[in-house]
Amino acid sequence: MREIVRAAQFKRDVKSAAKRGKDMENCGR
């Protein structure tokens, strides 16, 4: 059970990280 929650959290972190990276790229240009 805990592993599933961990995977979901990891997925969410990756998503937010990717979004932040995109925002940074847009600001950089």
PDB file as gemmi writes it, atoms N, CA and C in Angstrom:
CRYST1    1.000    1.000    1.000  90.00  90.00  90.00 P 1                      
ATOM      1  N   MET A   1       0.858  -1.204   0.000  1.00  0.00           N  
ATOM      2  CA  MET A   1       0.000   0.000   0.000  1.00  0.00           C  
ATOM      3  C   MET A   1       0.893   1.252   0.000  1.00  0.00           C  
ATOM      4  N   ARG A   2       1.881   1.248   0.848  1.00  0.00           N  
ATOM      5  CA  ARG A   2       2.735   2.440   0.939  1.00  0.00           C  
ATOM      6  C   ARG A   2       3.457   2.686  -0.387  1.00  0.00           C  
ATOM      7  N   GLU A   3       3.846   1.607  -1.048  1.00  0.00           N  
ATOM      8  CA  GLU A   3       4.585   1.757  -2.317  1.00  0.00           C  
ATOM      9  C   GLU A   3       3.738   2.502  -3.344  1.00  0.00           C  
ATOM     10  N   ILE A   4       2.459   2.181  -3.383  1.00  0.00           N  
ATOM     11  CA  ILE A   4       1.572   2.830  -4.369  1.00  0.00           C  
ATOM     12  C   ILE A   4       1.533   4.336  -4.103  1.00  0.00           C  
ATOM     13  N   VAL A   5       1.369   4.683  -2.833  1.00  0.00           N  
ATOM     14  CA  VAL A   5       1.308   6.113  -2.485  1.00  0.00           C  
ATOM     15  C   VAL A   5       2.620   6.782  -2.894  1.00  0.00           C  
ATOM     16  N   ARG A   6       3.714   6.065  -2.627  1.00  0.00           N  
ATOM     17  CA  ARG A   6       5.034   6.620  -2.958  1.00  0.00           C  
ATOM     18  C   ARG A   6       5.126   6.862  -4.473  1.00  0.00           C  
ATOM     19  N   ALA A   7       4.677   5.891  -5.247  1.00  0.00           N  
ATOM     20  CA  ALA A   7       4.745   6.015  -6.715  1.00  0.00           C  
ATOM     21  C   ALA A   7       3.897   7.202  -7.170  1.00  0.00           C  
ATOM     22  N   ALA A   8       2.726   7.348  -6.598  1.00  0.00           N  
ATOM     23  CA  ALA A   8       1.843   8.450  -6.989  1.00  0.00           C  
ATOM     24  C   ALA A   8       2.511   9.787  -6.666  1.00  0.00           C  
ATOM     25  N   GLN A   9       3.099   9.865  -5.483  1.00  0.00           N  
ATOM     26  CA  GLN A   9       3.769  11.102  -5.090  1.00  0.00           C  
ATOM     27  C   GLN A   9       4.923  11.390  -6.043  1.00  0.00           C  
ATOM     28  N   PHE A  10       5.703  10.357  -6.349  1.00  0.00           N  
ATOM     29  CA  PHE A  10       6.851  10.526  -7.251  1.00  0.00           C  
ATOM     30  C   PHE A  10       6.378  11.040  -8.603  1.00  0.00           C  
ATOM     31  N   LYS A  11       5.297  10.455  -9.092  1.00  0.00           N  
ATOM     32  CA  LYS A  11       4.750  10.879 -10.401  1.00  0.00           C  
ATOM     33  C   LYS A  11       4.372  12.358 -10.344  1.00  0.00           C  
ATOM     34  N   ARG A  12       3.698  12.730  -9.254  1.00  0.00           N  
ATOM     35  CA  ARG A  12       3.265  14.123  -9.128  1.00  0.00           C  
ATOM     36  C   ARG A  12       4.500  15.044  -9.082  1.00  0.00           C  
ATOM     37  N   ASP A  13       5.513  14.632  -8.329  1.00  0.00           N  
ATOM     38  CA  ASP A  13       6.732  15.450  -8.231  1.00  0.00           C  
ATOM     39  C   ASP A  13       7.340  15.632  -9.614  1.00  0.00           C  
ATOM     40  N   VAL A  14       7.425  14.545 -10.367  1.00  0.00           N  
ATOM     41  CA  VAL A  14       8.026  14.625 -11.708  1.00  0.00           C  
ATOM     42  C   VAL A  14       7.217  15.587 -12.574  1.00  0.00           C  
ATOM     43  N   LYS A  15       5.913  15.486 -12.469  1.00  0.00           N  
ATOM     44  CA  LYS A  15       5.044  16.363 -13.282  1.00  0.00           C  
ATOM     45  C   LYS A  15       5.299  17.823 -12.931  1.00  0.00           C  
ATOM     46  N   SER A  16       5.275  18.135 -11.632  1.00  0.00           N  
ATOM     47  CA  SER A  16       5.482  19.523 -11.205  1.00  0.00           C  
ATOM     48  C   SER A  16       6.886  19.981 -11.602  1.00  0.00           C  
ATOM     49  N   ALA A  17       7.866  19.085 -11.465  1.00  0.00           N  
ATOM     50  CA  ALA A  17       9.242  19.448 -11.828  1.00  0.00           C  
ATOM     51  C   ALA A  17       9.316  19.780 -13.313  1.00  0.00           C  
ATOM     52  N   ALA A  18       8.651  18.980 -14.129  1.00  0.00           N  
ATOM     53  CA  ALA A  18       8.668  19.220 -15.578  1.00  0.00           C  
ATOM     54  C   ALA A  18       7.999  20.560 -15.870  1.00  0.00           C  
ATOM     55  N   LYS A  19       6.898  20.826 -15.178  1.00  0.00           N  
ATOM     56  CA  LYS A  19       6.187  22.093 -15.401  1.00  0.00           C  
ATOM     57  C   LYS A  19       7.103  23.260 -15.026  1.00  0.00           C  
ATOM     58  N   ARG A  20       7.776  23.119 -13.874  1.00  0.00           N  
ATOM     59  CA  ARG A  20       8.671  24.193 -13.419  1.00  0.00           C  
ATOM     60  C   ARG A  20       9.776  24.389 -14.462  1.00  0.00           C  
ATOM     61  N   GLY A  21      10.308  23.293 -14.979  1.00  0.00           N  
ATOM     62  CA  GLY A  21      11.378  23.386 -15.981  1.00  0.00           C  
ATOM     63  C   GLY A  21      10.893  24.133 -17.214  1.00  0.00           C  
ATOM     64  N   LYS A  22       9.678  23.844 -17.622  1.00  0.00           N  
ATOM     65  CA  LYS A  22       9.120  24.523 -18.805  1.00  0.00           C  
ATOM     66  C   LYS A  22       8.998  26.016 -18.522  1.00  0.00           C  
ATOM     67  N   ASP A  23       8.478  26.341 -17.348  1.00  0.00           N  
ATOM     68  CA  ASP A  23       8.327  27.762 -17.000  1.00  0.00           C  
ATOM     69  C   ASP A  23       9.692  28.442 -17.028  1.00  0.00           C  
ATOM     70  N   MET A  24      10.702  27.769 -16.479  1.00  0.00           N  
ATOM     71  CA  MET A  24      12.052  28.349 -16.455  1.00  0.00           C  
ATOM     72  C   MET A  24      12.526  28.591 -17.883  1.00  0.00           C  
ATOM     73  N   GLU A  25      12.293  27.622 -18.746  1.00  0.00           N  
ATOM     74  CA  GLU A  25      12.726  27.764 -20.152  1.00  0.00           C  
ATOM     75  C   GLU A  25      12.056  28.978 -20.774  1.00  0.00           C  
ATOM     76  N   ASN A  26      10.759  29.113 -20.537  1.00  0.00           N  
ATOM     77  CA  ASN A  26      10.025  30.250 -21.121  1.00  0.00           C  
ATOM     78  C   ASN A  26      10.604  31.567 -20.601  1.00  0.00           C  
ATOM     79  N   CYS A  27      10.919  31.605 -19.319  1.00  0.00           N  
ATOM     80  CA  CYS A  27      11.456  32.841 -18.741  1.00  0.00           C  
ATOM     81  C   CYS A  27      12.849  33.113 -19.311  1.00  0.00           C  
ATOM     82  N   GLY A  28      13.620  32.051 -19.515  1.00  0.00           N  
ATOM     83  CA  GLY A  28      14.990  32.214 -20.016  1.00  0.00           C  
ATOM     84  C   GLY A  28      15.010  32.816 -21.411  1.00  0.00           C  
ATOM     85  N   ARG A  29      13.999  32.496 -22.209  1.00  0.00           N  
ATOM     86  CA  ARG A  29      14.042  32.981 -23.615  1.00  0.00           C  
ATOM     87  C   ARG A  29      13.585  34.391 -23.758  1.00  0.00           C  
TER      88      ARG A  29                                                      
END                                                                             
